[in-house]
Amino acid sequence: MDTEKLRLPRSRQANERLHAMIPGGAHTYAKGDDQYPEHLAPVISHGRGAHVWDIDGNRYIEYGSGLRSVSLGHAHPRVIEAVRRELDRGSNFVRPSIVEVEAAERFLDTVPTAEMVKFAKNGSDATTAAVRLARAATGRPRVAVCADHPFFSVDDWFIGTTPMSAGVPAATTDLTVAFPYGDLAATEQLLKRHQDEIACLILEPATHTGPSPSPQLGSGRGDPTPGYLAGLRELADRHGCVLIFDEMITGFRWSEAGAQGLYGVVPDLSTFGKALGNGFAVSALAGRRDLMERGGLRHSGDRVFLLSTTHGAETHSLAAAMAVQTTYVTEGVTARLHALGERLAAGVRDAAAGMGVGDHLVVRGRASNLVFATLDENRQPSQRYRTLFLRQLLAGGVLAPSFVVSSALSDADIDHTVEAVARACAVYRKALDAADPTPWLAGRPVKPVFRRSA
């Protein structure tokens, strides 16, 4: 499909309707039409496996499905069957359902480094509960977040540190400090500077979203330097603060037990979501019994309002989570994600190199969590070149804000994607030669999610 022939009239109309009723035109900023080339933001009709169809009738191979949450592909049979079994049995009661017992047992069997778990609906609730619990346990006010990881929560303690800080009191933001990923010395300096004030260190145990490898990350494949997480564990213990792993992305994609299961470093608390429900709304806060029980009834101290959500134990979402865990373990999904990602990364890199843009279209990250950076003629990150690249991919039937794979992808899907990338790279080369991608944009460039003005 030629970009000149790609027209999305129904999607354009639907986007206008969305903006008229929903601030930002989407319920997640990362799904906004400002993240896509102008007038080329498809509105989805339905999905099956690794494919989605927009309301204009176009079919796409989809990456990063559901902001990384749909790792098994859309409408996965085992997950849908488990959900359907619960739908006729009721979804929410005045007392706990037996499904809550079964889901907790299944989760703790899958993530044996945790001793207790509490479910919720989204990641922000879980991470904020972890922070509140750490503050209660330590009696300290400050939160130390990893500065190199892009998102932890929609709540004030984190959002106040981003460019979209409007509405967050400075007094709240001042209680959040930052440490660099991989730098134990800098982290210890921070802990000493705020001696006995920092309640917790919160970070993604392993991730990589930048355009090039950092000194702290192996070869840009998303693994921390050997000894880093263990060193962070020791620092937290020595300075009396709680170590929290945000496993929203790494959970299941790194191993069934998350990055903590892969690297063998046990946090005090950890949070899971995204892949846990394969698109159904479920998240989890897990961790040490002595900490988690502070939000329970079997301790003698002050109670912590840990998590108390109307829909946190919705039966069909917990059934989905159990089916996801079973599928990962029995079908070796994590290994498949890595194999697919390796094939895709190799193909994209070869295609980019073959078109002479190998230094400008850069693929990084763990094979199961690939991202790409688009660099300009000076090898600087460029939203304009990203726009050009996304336009060409869309015209090739590929919807890819990232290259994060799902296990539903086939080898044919990967081959088609690589072919679309090669065609996009040919146009990319022309723009680089002209030192100006403007003629290939056909509208405003895509924009960063976190920015101060609309």
mmCIF file of C-alpha atoms in Angstrom, residues 203-405:
data_model
loop_
_atom_site.group_PDB
_atom_site.id
_atom_site.type_symbol
_atom_site.label_atom_id
_atom_site.label_comp_id
_atom_site.label_asym_id
_atom_site.label_seq_id
_atom_site.Cartn_x
_atom_site.Cartn_y
_atom_site.Cartn_z
ATOM 1 C CA LEU A 203 13.099 0.749 39.619
ATOM 2 C CA GLU A 204 12.486 -1.566 36.722
ATOM 3 C CA PRO A 205 15.047 -4.312 37.352
ATOM 4 C CA ALA A 206 15.961 -4.424 33.665
ATOM 5 C CA THR A 207 14.857 -2.418 30.684
ATOM 6 C CA HIS A 208 16.323 -0.417 27.861
ATOM 7 C CA THR A 209 14.560 2.204 25.802
ATOM 8 C CA GLY A 210 17.356 4.445 24.614
ATOM 9 C CA PRO A 211 18.893 4.683 21.157
ATOM 10 C CA SER A 212 22.210 3.154 22.123
ATOM 11 C CA PRO A 213 23.683 0.911 24.797
ATOM 12 C CA SER A 214 24.496 2.541 28.106
ATOM 13 C CA PRO A 215 27.528 1.563 30.187
ATOM 14 C CA GLN A 216 25.153 -0.054 32.679
ATOM 15 C CA LEU A 217 23.499 -2.373 30.169
ATOM 16 C CA GLY A 218 25.310 -5.235 28.483
ATOM 17 C CA SER A 219 25.179 -4.831 24.710
ATOM 18 C CA GLY A 220 21.947 -2.899 24.757
ATOM 19 C CA ARG A 221 19.999 -6.146 25.212
ATOM 20 C CA GLY A 222 18.313 -5.093 28.429
ATOM 21 C CA ASP A 223 20.413 -6.995 30.978
ATOM 22 C CA PRO A 224 21.894 -5.160 33.954
ATOM 23 C CA THR A 225 25.624 -5.309 34.567
ATOM 24 C CA PRO A 226 26.434 -8.417 36.623
ATOM 25 C CA GLY A 227 26.324 -7.572 40.311
ATOM 26 C CA TYR A 228 24.291 -4.377 39.936
ATOM 27 C CA LEU A 229 20.986 -5.643 41.319
ATOM 28 C CA ALA A 230 22.763 -7.525 44.111
ATOM 29 C CA GLY A 231 24.646 -4.332 44.923
ATOM 30 C CA LEU A 232 21.407 -2.392 45.038
ATOM 31 C CA ARG A 233 19.962 -5.050 47.356
ATOM 32 C CA GLU A 234 22.942 -4.597 49.692
ATOM 33 C CA LEU A 235 22.611 -0.798 49.621
ATOM 34 C CA ALA A 236 18.928 -0.977 50.500
ATOM 35 C CA ASP A 237 19.645 -3.322 53.394
ATOM 36 C CA ARG A 238 22.517 -1.219 54.707
ATOM 37 C CA HIS A 239 20.543 2.016 54.573
ATOM 38 C CA GLY A 240 17.316 0.533 55.880
ATOM 39 C CA CYS A 241 15.107 1.214 52.871
ATOM 40 C CA VAL A 242 12.708 -0.997 50.941
ATOM 41 C CA LEU A 243 13.754 -2.308 47.528
ATOM 42 C CA ILE A 244 10.863 -2.327 45.028
ATOM 43 C CA PHE A 245 11.044 -3.900 41.580
ATOM 44 C CA ASP A 246 8.527 -2.591 39.070
ATOM 45 C CA GLU A 247 8.013 -5.741 36.983
ATOM 46 C CA MET A 248 5.146 -4.386 34.876
ATOM 47 C CA ILE A 249 7.208 -4.921 31.722
ATOM 48 C CA THR A 250 9.755 -7.511 32.827
ATOM 49 C CA GLY A 251 7.158 -9.783 34.431
ATOM 50 C CA PHE A 252 6.713 -12.837 32.175
ATOM 51 C CA ARG A 253 8.651 -11.261 29.281
ATOM 52 C CA TRP A 254 11.962 -11.868 31.111
ATOM 53 C CA SER A 255 10.835 -15.084 32.795
ATOM 54 C CA GLU A 256 7.609 -16.425 34.262
ATOM 55 C CA ALA A 257 8.856 -15.164 37.630
ATOM 56 C CA GLY A 258 9.974 -11.838 36.229
ATOM 57 C CA ALA A 259 13.442 -10.347 36.202
ATOM 58 C CA GLN A 260 13.873 -11.296 39.861
ATOM 59 C CA GLY A 261 13.452 -14.931 38.858
ATOM 60 C CA LEU A 262 15.968 -14.562 36.032
ATOM 61 C CA TYR A 263 18.667 -12.633 37.880
ATOM 62 C CA GLY A 264 18.216 -14.217 41.312
ATOM 63 C CA VAL A 265 17.895 -10.995 43.324
ATOM 64 C CA VAL A 266 14.850 -10.838 45.591
ATOM 65 C CA PRO A 267 13.221 -7.435 46.172
ATOM 66 C CA ASP A 268 11.191 -6.621 49.277
ATOM 67 C CA LEU A 269 8.190 -5.758 47.127
ATOM 68 C CA SER A 270 7.416 -6.111 43.433
ATOM 69 C CA THR A 271 4.599 -5.098 41.144
ATOM 70 C CA PHE A 272 3.243 -6.974 38.131
ATOM 71 C CA GLY A 273 0.689 -6.171 35.435
ATOM 72 C CA LYS A 274 0.535 -5.863 31.654
ATOM 73 C CA ALA A 275 1.262 -9.430 30.465
ATOM 74 C CA LEU A 276 -0.359 -10.874 33.593
ATOM 75 C CA GLY A 277 -3.864 -10.618 32.107
ATOM 76 C CA ASN A 278 -3.180 -10.691 28.339
ATOM 77 C CA GLY A 279 -5.296 -7.559 27.969
ATOM 78 C CA PHE A 280 -7.682 -8.180 30.858
ATOM 79 C CA ALA A 281 -7.372 -5.675 33.681
ATOM 80 C CA VAL A 282 -5.322 -7.186 36.489
ATOM 81 C CA SER A 283 -2.191 -6.150 38.363
ATOM 82 C CA ALA A 284 -0.456 -7.418 41.470
ATOM 83 C CA LEU A 285 1.556 -6.203 44.425
ATOM 84 C CA ALA A 286 3.662 -8.982 45.900
ATOM 85 C CA GLY A 287 6.384 -9.269 48.487
ATOM 86 C CA ARG A 288 7.618 -10.145 51.944
ATOM 87 C CA ARG A 289 4.999 -11.335 54.401
ATOM 88 C CA ASP A 290 6.078 -8.997 57.214
ATOM 89 C CA LEU A 291 5.642 -5.978 54.925
ATOM 90 C CA MET A 292 2.487 -7.073 53.127
ATOM 91 C CA GLU A 293 0.753 -8.084 56.364
ATOM 92 C CA ARG A 294 0.879 -4.447 57.498
ATOM 93 C CA GLY A 295 -2.040 -3.988 55.137
ATOM 94 C CA GLY A 296 -3.834 -6.955 56.679
ATOM 95 C CA LEU A 297 -5.486 -7.964 59.938
ATOM 96 C CA ARG A 298 -2.883 -10.224 61.544
ATOM 97 C CA HIS A 299 -0.400 -7.799 63.046
ATOM 98 C CA SER A 300 -0.273 -5.518 66.061
ATOM 99 C CA GLY A 301 0.968 -2.285 64.453
ATOM 100 C CA ASP A 302 -0.809 0.569 62.740
ATOM 101 C CA ARG A 303 -2.801 -0.634 59.743
ATOM 102 C CA VAL A 304 -1.751 0.500 56.285
ATOM 103 C CA PHE A 305 -4.454 1.219 53.714
ATOM 104 C CA LEU A 306 -2.685 -0.992 51.234
ATOM 105 C CA LEU A 307 -5.087 -1.784 48.375
ATOM 106 C CA SER A 308 -8.863 -1.799 48.605
ATOM 107 C CA THR A 309 -10.505 -1.716 45.195
ATOM 108 C CA THR A 310 -14.061 -2.559 44.188
ATOM 109 C CA HIS A 311 -13.003 -4.460 41.090
ATOM 110 C CA GLY A 312 -9.562 -5.733 42.105
ATOM 111 C CA ALA A 313 -10.774 -9.324 42.499
ATOM 112 C CA GLU A 314 -13.139 -9.421 39.521
ATOM 113 C CA THR A 315 -13.378 -13.131 38.862
ATOM 114 C CA HIS A 316 -12.961 -13.246 35.092
ATOM 115 C CA SER A 317 -9.794 -11.103 35.191
ATOM 116 C CA LEU A 318 -8.265 -13.373 37.825
ATOM 117 C CA ALA A 319 -9.247 -16.365 35.698
ATOM 118 C CA ALA A 320 -7.477 -14.724 32.756
ATOM 119 C CA ALA A 321 -4.353 -14.241 34.887
ATOM 120 C CA MET A 322 -4.322 -17.894 35.891
ATOM 121 C CA ALA A 323 -4.724 -18.971 32.275
ATOM 122 C CA VAL A 324 -1.877 -16.686 31.217
ATOM 123 C CA GLN A 325 0.449 -18.167 33.843
ATOM 124 C CA THR A 326 -0.481 -21.696 32.826
ATOM 125 C CA THR A 327 0.101 -20.903 29.166
ATOM 126 C CA TYR A 328 3.510 -19.345 29.808
ATOM 127 C CA VAL A 329 4.694 -22.340 31.794
ATOM 128 C CA THR A 330 3.253 -25.136 29.661
ATOM 129 C CA GLU A 331 3.962 -23.614 26.236
ATOM 130 C CA GLY A 332 7.344 -22.015 26.916
ATOM 131 C CA VAL A 333 6.046 -18.596 25.898
ATOM 132 C CA THR A 334 8.988 -16.588 27.213
ATOM 133 C CA ALA A 335 11.411 -18.590 25.063
ATOM 134 C CA ARG A 336 9.157 -18.111 22.040
ATOM 135 C CA LEU A 337 9.021 -14.347 22.619
ATOM 136 C CA HIS A 338 12.795 -14.256 22.671
ATOM 137 C CA ALA A 339 13.123 -16.350 19.523
ATOM 138 C CA LEU A 340 10.640 -14.173 17.634
ATOM 139 C CA GLY A 341 12.331 -11.006 18.853
ATOM 140 C CA GLU A 342 15.763 -12.234 17.835
ATOM 141 C CA ARG A 343 14.492 -13.046 14.341
ATOM 142 C CA LEU A 344 12.816 -9.667 14.040
ATOM 143 C CA ALA A 345 15.795 -7.690 15.358
ATOM 144 C CA ALA A 346 18.190 -9.423 12.984
ATOM 145 C CA GLY A 347 15.885 -8.817 10.038
ATOM 146 C CA VAL A 348 15.330 -5.153 10.832
ATOM 147 C CA ARG A 349 19.024 -4.510 11.359
ATOM 148 C CA ASP A 350 19.902 -6.224 8.085
ATOM 149 C CA ALA A 351 17.219 -4.274 6.220
ATOM 150 C CA ALA A 352 18.368 -0.973 7.688
ATOM 151 C CA ALA A 353 22.015 -1.715 6.938
ATOM 152 C CA GLY A 354 21.144 -2.786 3.403
ATOM 153 C CA MET A 355 19.479 0.560 2.747
ATOM 154 C CA GLY A 356 22.331 2.509 4.311
ATOM 155 C CA VAL A 357 20.464 3.632 7.433
ATOM 156 C CA GLY A 358 21.841 1.136 9.934
ATOM 157 C CA ASP A 359 23.244 3.957 12.051
ATOM 158 C CA HIS A 360 19.931 5.845 12.011
ATOM 159 C CA LEU A 361 17.267 3.194 12.618
ATOM 160 C CA VAL A 362 18.512 1.537 15.788
ATOM 161 C CA VAL A 363 16.890 -1.492 17.441
ATOM 162 C CA ARG A 364 17.616 -2.027 21.135
ATOM 163 C CA GLY A 365 16.358 -3.961 24.104
ATOM 164 C CA ARG A 366 15.843 -7.520 25.187
ATOM 165 C CA ALA A 367 14.521 -9.648 22.342
ATOM 166 C CA SER A 368 11.129 -9.928 24.046
ATOM 167 C CA ASN A 369 10.917 -6.145 24.530
ATOM 168 C CA LEU A 370 12.401 -4.472 21.460
ATOM 169 C CA VAL A 371 12.180 -0.754 20.844
ATOM 170 C CA PHE A 372 13.574 1.355 18.028
ATOM 171 C CA ALA A 373 15.079 4.806 17.810
ATOM 172 C CA THR A 374 14.990 7.033 14.731
ATOM 173 C CA LEU A 375 18.040 9.268 14.380
ATOM 174 C CA ASP A 376 18.525 12.232 12.061
ATOM 175 C CA GLU A 377 21.461 13.053 9.790
ATOM 176 C CA ASN A 378 23.427 14.129 12.892
ATOM 177 C CA ARG A 379 22.494 10.863 14.640
ATOM 178 C CA GLN A 380 20.279 12.652 17.136
ATOM 179 C CA PRO A 381 16.853 11.294 18.160
ATOM 180 C CA SER A 382 14.244 12.745 15.823
ATOM 181 C CA GLN A 383 10.465 12.816 16.057
ATOM 182 C CA ARG A 384 10.302 13.864 12.400
ATOM 183 C CA TYR A 385 12.180 10.788 11.224
ATOM 184 C CA ARG A 386 10.034 8.680 13.534
ATOM 185 C CA THR A 387 6.982 10.121 11.784
ATOM 186 C CA LEU A 388 8.395 9.248 8.371
ATOM 187 C CA PHE A 389 9.169 5.710 9.504
ATOM 188 C CA LEU A 390 5.752 5.142 11.098
ATOM 189 C CA ARG A 391 3.976 6.414 7.962
ATOM 190 C CA GLN A 392 5.827 3.949 5.797
ATOM 191 C CA LEU A 393 5.180 1.057 8.180
ATOM 192 C CA LEU A 394 1.460 1.823 8.315
ATOM 193 C CA ALA A 395 1.354 1.854 4.512
ATOM 194 C CA GLY A 396 3.010 -1.568 4.631
ATOM 195 C CA GLY A 397 0.377 -2.956 6.975
ATOM 196 C CA VAL A 398 2.504 -2.790 10.128
ATOM 197 C CA LEU A 399 1.296 -1.003 13.278
ATOM 198 C CA ALA A 400 4.456 -0.645 15.335
ATOM 199 C CA PRO A 401 5.020 2.091 17.906
ATOM 200 C CA SER A 402 7.688 -0.371 19.087
ATOM 201 C CA PHE A 403 8.886 -3.808 18.001
ATOM 202 C CA VAL A 404 7.615 -5.556 21.142
ATOM 203 C CA VAL A 405 6.496 -9.006 19.992
#
